[in-house]
């Protein structure tokens, strides 16, 4: 196994294509994920930073927070509500396909995709082309899709990409064209990933037993 | 400088208005250029034109470069498990797994166990030259 991996399943997720790094404001203690920027068309790859230990399970985090809350008065802002543990498994992610492009998706974060024509703001969207679902302990590999898995998302915004100047020029031929272009996009907030439980999965135990055999 | 609406307005019979990209816009695009190319308009104009041409060309090159980067990363990830890239992709093809190279490279970096299970699936589907690629021996210091 790669020397960079730790004994626990990797708690860090690569994201791509302008996935946001701010979790939902509902959770005051963000997941202890190392955020990676991946350079598919938008951001830059950054080298893998050393893994910090896995975040405590949400229940423990919740209790820890509850203990500190009555103790501390002002340091925490007033709008903190008692946090509920996330209702999905730790380290849940999925690979979905939108507009013939694939995205790695985490619940609670947003992604930017090509403009979905029929959608208006605050529309709920169900995405059915789920190619892979993974958690901290197991993964469901779709061939090609994970049957009955759905990813629910809300349309947050239908905007335009930053302007790109398309400049065409031929030397000595008196040909110049200068065009500005803003590609329309849609920003989706991923609400949840569901429906994958009954699919055959590969768990950490299978892999560990393979390792010990070979 | 760039009279871009020549064709459009001549067909309508309207008086042509010359649109210029004025000096301010050029200097804004010339930020960070070397030497006099960021200060002097004659030189900046040339350099900015060149820069815009390069960006047009490189927007197409970026797609090629990214794909080769993903392939290199997947290759590195699979060779740790004793499989090379070609056999790995062939095995995935046989199993009808349609993850693309971008996602596979991300998984190989950040989801090692998922990636290992993918490599195992591929190896079962297409053994290939199993023993050709030997995982690097771990040397204890």
Coordinates of C-alpha atoms in Angstrom, one line a residue:
Chain A
X1 CA 0.0 0.0 0.0
X2 CA 1.2 3.5 -0.6
X3 CA 3.3 4.8 2.2
X4 CA 1.2 7.9 2.4
X5 CA -1.9 6.0 3.5
X6 CA -2.7 5.6 7.2
X7 CA -4.1 2.6 8.9
X8 CA -7.6 4.1 8.9
X9 CA -9.5 4.6 5.7
X10 CA -8.6 7.8 4.1
X11 CA -10.6 10.6 5.5
X12 CA -9.5 13.1 2.9
X13 CA -11.4 13.6 -0.3
X14 CA -10.3 15.0 -3.5
X15 CA -12.6 17.5 -4.8
X16 CA -12.6 19.0 -8.2
X17 CA -14.2 21.6 -10.3
X18 CA -14.9 24.3 -7.8
X19 CA -16.5 22.2 -5.1
X20 CA -17.0 24.4 -2.1
X21 CA -15.1 23.9 1.0
X22 CA -17.6 25.3 3.4
X23 CA -19.9 22.7 4.9
X24 CA -23.5 23.5 5.6
X25 CA -23.9 26.1 8.3
X26 CA -25.9 23.6 10.2
X27 CA -22.8 21.9 11.4
X28 CA -20.7 24.1 13.6
X29 CA -17.9 21.6 13.8
X30 CA -16.9 21.0 10.2
X31 CA -15.7 17.5 9.1
X32 CA -12.0 17.2 9.7
X33 CA -11.3 16.9 6.0
X34 CA -8.3 18.1 4.3
X35 CA -9.6 20.0 1.4
X36 CA -7.8 19.4 -1.9
X37 CA -8.1 21.5 -4.9
X38 CA -8.0 19.5 -8.1
X39 CA -7.2 21.1 -11.3
X40 CA -9.7 19.8 -13.7
X41 CA -10.4 23.0 -15.6
X42 CA -10.6 25.3 -12.7
X43 CA -8.4 25.0 -9.7
X44 CA -4.9 23.9 -8.9
X45 CA -3.6 20.6 -7.6
X46 CA -2.0 20.9 -4.3
X47 CA 0.3 18.3 -2.8
X48 CA -1.2 16.0 -0.4
X49 CA -0.9 17.5 3.0
X50 CA -0.3 15.2 6.0
X51 CA -3.4 13.5 7.2
X52 CA -4.7 14.7 10.5
X53 CA -6.3 12.0 12.6
X54 CA -9.9 11.1 11.7
X55 CA -12.4 13.4 13.1
X56 CA -14.3 11.9 16.1
X57 CA -17.6 10.3 15.2
X58 CA -20.4 12.7 15.0
X59 CA -22.0 11.6 18.2
X60 CA -18.8 12.3 20.1
X61 CA -18.4 15.6 18.4
X62 CA -21.9 16.5 19.3
X63 CA -21.4 15.7 23.0
X64 CA -18.1 17.5 23.1
X65 CA -19.7 20.5 21.6
X66 CA -22.6 20.4 24.1
X67 CA -20.1 20.3 27.0
X68 CA -18.2 23.4 25.8
X69 CA -21.3 25.3 24.9
X70 CA -22.7 26.0 28.3
X71 CA -19.1 26.6 29.6
X72 CA -18.0 29.2 27.1
X73 CA -20.1 32.3 26.9
X74 CA -19.0 34.7 24.2
X75 CA -16.3 33.1 22.2
X76 CA -18.9 31.2 20.2
X77 CA -21.2 33.4 18.1
X78 CA -24.8 33.6 19.0
X79 CA -26.2 32.0 16.0
X80 CA -24.8 28.5 16.8
X81 CA -27.7 26.1 17.2
X82 CA -27.2 22.8 19.0
X83 CA -25.7 20.7 16.2
X84 CA -27.3 17.5 15.1
X85 CA -25.0 14.8 13.9
X86 CA -25.1 14.4 10.1
X87 CA -27.6 11.8 9.1
X88 CA -25.3 10.1 6.6
X89 CA -22.4 7.8 7.1
X90 CA -19.0 9.3 7.8
X91 CA -16.9 9.8 4.7
X92 CA -19.8 9.4 2.3
X93 CA -19.2 10.4 -1.2
X94 CA -20.5 9.5 -4.7
X95 CA -19.4 9.8 -8.2
X96 CA -22.2 11.1 -10.4
X97 CA -22.4 12.0 -14.1
X98 CA -24.0 15.3 -15.2
X99 CA -23.8 16.6 -18.7
X100 CA -21.5 13.7 -19.7
X101 CA -19.0 14.9 -17.0
X102 CA -18.3 13.1 -13.8
X103 CA -18.0 14.7 -10.4
X104 CA -17.1 13.5 -7.0
X105 CA -19.8 14.7 -4.7
X106 CA -20.2 15.0 -0.9
X107 CA -23.5 15.7 0.8
X108 CA -23.6 19.2 2.1
X109 CA -21.3 20.8 -0.5
X110 CA -21.9 22.5 -3.7
X111 CA -20.7 21.8 -7.2
X112 CA -20.8 23.8 -10.4
X113 CA -22.0 22.0 -13.5
X114 CA -23.0 23.1 -17.0
X115 CA -26.2 25.0 -17.2
X116 CA -29.3 22.8 -16.8
X117 CA -31.8 24.4 -19.0
X118 CA -35.1 23.5 -17.4
X119 CA -34.1 24.3 -13.8
X120 CA -35.0 27.3 -11.8
X121 CA -33.5 28.5 -8.5
X122 CA -34.6 26.4 -5.5
X123 CA -35.6 23.4 -7.6
X124 CA -35.0 20.0 -6.2
X125 CA -33.2 17.7 -8.5
X126 CA -32.7 13.9 -8.3
X127 CA -29.6 12.6 -10.1
X128 CA -29.8 8.9 -11.0
X129 CA -26.5 8.3 -12.8
X130 CA -24.5 7.3 -9.7
X131 CA -21.4 5.5 -10.7
X132 CA -19.8 4.8 -7.4
X133 CA -20.7 5.4 -3.8
X134 CA -18.1 5.2 -1.0
X135 CA -18.0 5.6 2.7
X136 CA -15.3 5.3 5.3
X137 CA -15.6 1.5 5.5
X138 CA -17.1 0.3 2.2
X139 CA -17.6 1.2 -1.4
X140 CA -20.3 0.3 -3.8
X141 CA -18.9 0.1 -7.3
X142 CA -21.5 0.4 -10.0
X143 CA -21.4 -1.5 -13.3
X144 CA -21.9 1.0 -14.7
X145 CA -24.3 2.6 -12.2
X146 CA -25.3 1.7 -8.7
X147 CA -28.9 0.7 -9.1
X148 CA -31.5 2.6 -7.2
X149 CA -29.0 5.1 -5.9
X150 CA -30.1 8.7 -6.0
X151 CA -28.4 11.9 -5.3
X152 CA -30.7 14.8 -4.3
X153 CA -29.6 18.3 -5.0
X154 CA -31.0 21.8 -5.0
X155 CA -30.3 24.4 -7.6
X156 CA -28.7 27.3 -5.9
X157 CA -27.8 29.6 -8.6
X158 CA -27.7 29.9 -12.4
X159 CA -24.8 32.1 -13.2
X160 CA -22.1 32.8 -15.7
X161 CA -18.4 31.8 -15.6
X162 CA -15.9 34.6 -15.5
X163 CA -15.2 36.1 -18.8
X164 CA -12.8 34.5 -21.2
X165 CA -11.4 36.5 -24.1
X166 CA -11.3 34.6 -27.3
X167 CA -8.7 36.4 -29.4
X168 CA -8.0 35.1 -32.9
X169 CA -5.1 36.5 -34.9
X170 CA -3.3 35.6 -38.0
X171 CA -0.1 37.4 -38.6
X172 CA 0.5 39.3 -41.9
X173 CA -3.0 38.5 -43.0
X174 CA -4.9 41.4 -41.4
X175 CA -7.1 39.1 -39.4
X176 CA -8.1 39.8 -35.9
X177 CA -11.2 38.8 -33.9
X178 CA -11.8 39.7 -30.3
X179 CA -14.7 38.1 -28.6
X180 CA -15.7 37.8 -25.0
X181 CA -17.4 34.7 -23.7
X182 CA -19.1 33.8 -20.5
X183 CA -20.2 30.2 -20.2
X184 CA -23.4 29.7 -18.3
X185 CA -23.3 27.3 -15.3
X186 CA -25.5 26.0 -12.6
X187 CA -24.5 25.7 -9.0
X188 CA -26.0 22.7 -7.2
X189 CA -26.1 22.1 -3.5
X190 CA -26.0 18.4 -2.8
X191 CA -28.5 17.4 -0.1
X192 CA -28.1 13.7 0.3
X193 CA -27.1 10.5 -1.3
X194 CA -29.5 7.6 -0.9
X195 CA -30.6 4.3 -2.1
X196 CA -27.3 2.5 -2.3
X197 CA -27.6 0.2 0.7
X198 CA -28.8 -2.9 -1.1
X199 CA -26.1 -2.9 -3.7
X200 CA -23.3 -5.4 -3.4
X201 CA -20.4 -3.7 -1.7
X202 CA -16.8 -4.1 -1.0
X203 CA -15.8 -3.5 2.6
X204 CA -12.6 -2.9 4.4
X205 CA -12.7 -6.4 5.8
X206 CA -12.7 -7.9 2.3
X207 CA -9.7 -5.9 1.4
X208 CA -7.9 -6.7 4.6
X209 CA -8.6 -10.4 4.2
X210 CA -7.2 -10.2 0.7
X211 CA -4.1 -8.5 1.9
X212 CA -3.5 -11.2 4.6
X213 CA -4.1 -14.0 2.0
X214 CA -1.7 -12.7 -0.6
Chain B
X1 CA -7.1 49.0 -32.5
X2 CA -9.3 46.1 -33.3
X3 CA -12.1 47.2 -35.6
X4 CA -14.2 44.1 -35.0
X5 CA -17.5 45.2 -36.3
X6 CA -16.5 45.8 -39.9
X7 CA -18.5 43.0 -41.4
X8 CA -21.6 43.5 -39.3
X9 CA -22.2 47.2 -39.8
X10 CA -21.3 47.3 -43.5
X11 CA -24.0 44.8 -44.3
X12 CA -26.6 47.0 -42.4
X13 CA -25.4 50.1 -44.2
X14 CA -24.8 51.8 -40.8
X15 CA -21.8 54.1 -40.2
X16 CA -19.0 52.1 -38.9
X17 CA -17.9 53.0 -35.4
X18 CA -14.4 52.0 -34.6
X19 CA -14.1 50.1 -31.3
X20 CA -10.7 50.4 -29.7
X21 CA -9.3 48.4 -26.9
X22 CA -7.9 51.4 -25.1
X23 CA -4.7 51.6 -23.3
X24 CA -6.1 51.0 -19.9
X25 CA -7.5 47.6 -20.9
X26 CA -4.2 46.6 -22.4
X27 CA -2.2 47.6 -19.3
X28 CA -4.7 45.7 -17.2
X29 CA -4.1 42.6 -19.2
X30 CA -0.3 43.2 -19.1
X31 CA 0.0 43.0 -15.4
X32 CA 3.0 40.9 -14.3
X33 CA 4.7 41.1 -17.7
X34 CA 8.4 41.4 -17.8
X35 CA 10.3 44.6 -18.3
X36 CA 8.8 47.3 -20.5
X37 CA 6.0 45.1 -21.6
X38 CA 3.9 46.2 -18.6
X39 CA 4.7 49.9 -18.9
X40 CA 5.1 51.0 -22.5
X41 CA 2.1 50.7 -24.7
X42 CA 3.8 49.8 -27.9
X43 CA 5.5 46.8 -26.4
X44 CA 2.6 45.9 -24.1
X45 CA 0.2 45.8 -27.1
X46 CA 2.3 43.2 -28.8
X47 CA 2.8 41.1 -25.7
X48 CA -0.8 41.2 -24.8
X49 CA -1.8 40.0 -28.3
X50 CA 0.6 37.2 -28.0
X51 CA -0.6 36.3 -24.5
X52 CA -4.2 36.2 -25.7
X53 CA -3.2 33.9 -28.6
X54 CA -1.4 31.6 -26.2
X55 CA -4.4 31.5 -23.9
X56 CA -6.6 30.5 -26.9
X57 CA -4.3 27.7 -27.8
X58 CA -3.7 26.6 -24.3
X59 CA -7.3 26.3 -23.4
X60 CA -7.3 23.4 -25.9
X61 CA -3.9 22.1 -24.7
X62 CA -5.0 22.1 -21.1
X63 CA -7.5 19.3 -21.8
X64 CA -4.8 17.2 -23.3
X65 CA -2.4 17.9 -20.5
X66 CA -4.8 17.1 -17.8
X67 CA -5.7 13.8 -19.3
X68 CA -2.1 12.8 -19.5
X69 CA -1.6 13.8 -15.9
X70 CA -4.6 11.7 -14.8
X71 CA -3.2 8.7 -16.8
X72 CA 0.2 9.1 -15.1
X73 CA -1.4 9.2 -11.7
X74 CA -3.6 6.2 -12.4
X75 CA -0.5 4.3 -13.6
X76 CA 1.4 5.1 -10.5
X77 CA -1.5 4.0 -8.3
X78 CA -2.1 0.7 -10.0
X79 CA 1.6 -0.2 -10.2
X80 CA 1.6 -0.1 -6.4
X81 CA -0.8 -3.0 -6.6
X82 CA 1.1 -4.9 -9.3
X83 CA -1.0 -3.9 -12.3
X84 CA -0.1 -1.5 -15.1
X85 CA -2.4 1.1 -16.6
X86 CA -3.2 -0.7 -19.8
X87 CA -4.3 -3.9 -18.2
X88 CA -6.2 -1.9 -15.5
X89 CA -8.2 0.0 -18.0
X90 CA -8.9 -3.0 -20.1
X91 CA -10.2 -4.8 -17.0
X92 CA -12.5 -1.9 -16.2
X93 CA -13.7 -1.9 -19.7
X94 CA -14.6 -5.6 -19.5
X95 CA -16.5 -5.1 -16.3
X96 CA -18.4 -2.1 -17.7
X97 CA -17.2 0.3 -15.1
X98 CA -17.5 3.7 -16.7
X99 CA -15.5 5.9 -14.3
X100 CA -13.4 8.4 -16.2
X101 CA -9.7 9.1 -15.8
X102 CA -10.2 12.2 -13.8
X103 CA -12.3 10.4 -11.1
X104 CA -9.9 7.4 -11.1
X105 CA -6.9 9.6 -10.5
X106 CA -8.7 11.3 -7.6
X107 CA -9.6 8.0 -6.1
X108 CA -6.1 6.7 -6.5
X109 CA -4.8 9.7 -4.5
X110 CA -7.4 10.1 -1.8
X111 CA -9.4 6.9 -1.6
X112 CA -6.8 4.1 -1.5
X113 CA -9.1 1.3 -0.4
X114 CA -11.7 2.1 -3.0
X115 CA -9.0 2.2 -5.6
X116 CA -7.6 -1.1 -4.4
X117 CA -10.9 -2.8 -4.8
X118 CA -11.2 -1.4 -8.3
X119 CA -7.8 -2.8 -9.1
X120 CA -8.8 -6.2 -7.8
X121 CA -12.0 -6.2 -9.9
X122 CA -9.9 -5.3 -12.9
X123 CA -7.4 -8.0 -12.2
X124 CA -10.0 -10.6 -11.8
X125 CA -11.6 -9.5 -15.1
X126 CA -8.4 -9.4 -17.1
X127 CA -5.4 -11.0 -15.5
X128 CA -3.0 -9.8 -18.2
X129 CA 0.6 -10.1 -17.4
X130 CA 0.1 -10.5 -13.7
X131 CA 3.7 -10.9 -12.6
X132 CA 5.3 -8.4 -14.8
X133 CA 4.8 -5.4 -12.6
X134 CA 6.2 -6.0 -9.2
X135 CA 5.1 -3.7 -6.4
X136 CA 8.1 -1.8 -5.1
X137 CA 9.7 -3.5 -2.2
X138 CA 9.3 -1.7 1.1
X139 CA 12.7 -1.1 2.6
X140 CA 12.8 -0.7 6.3
X141 CA 15.1 2.0 7.5

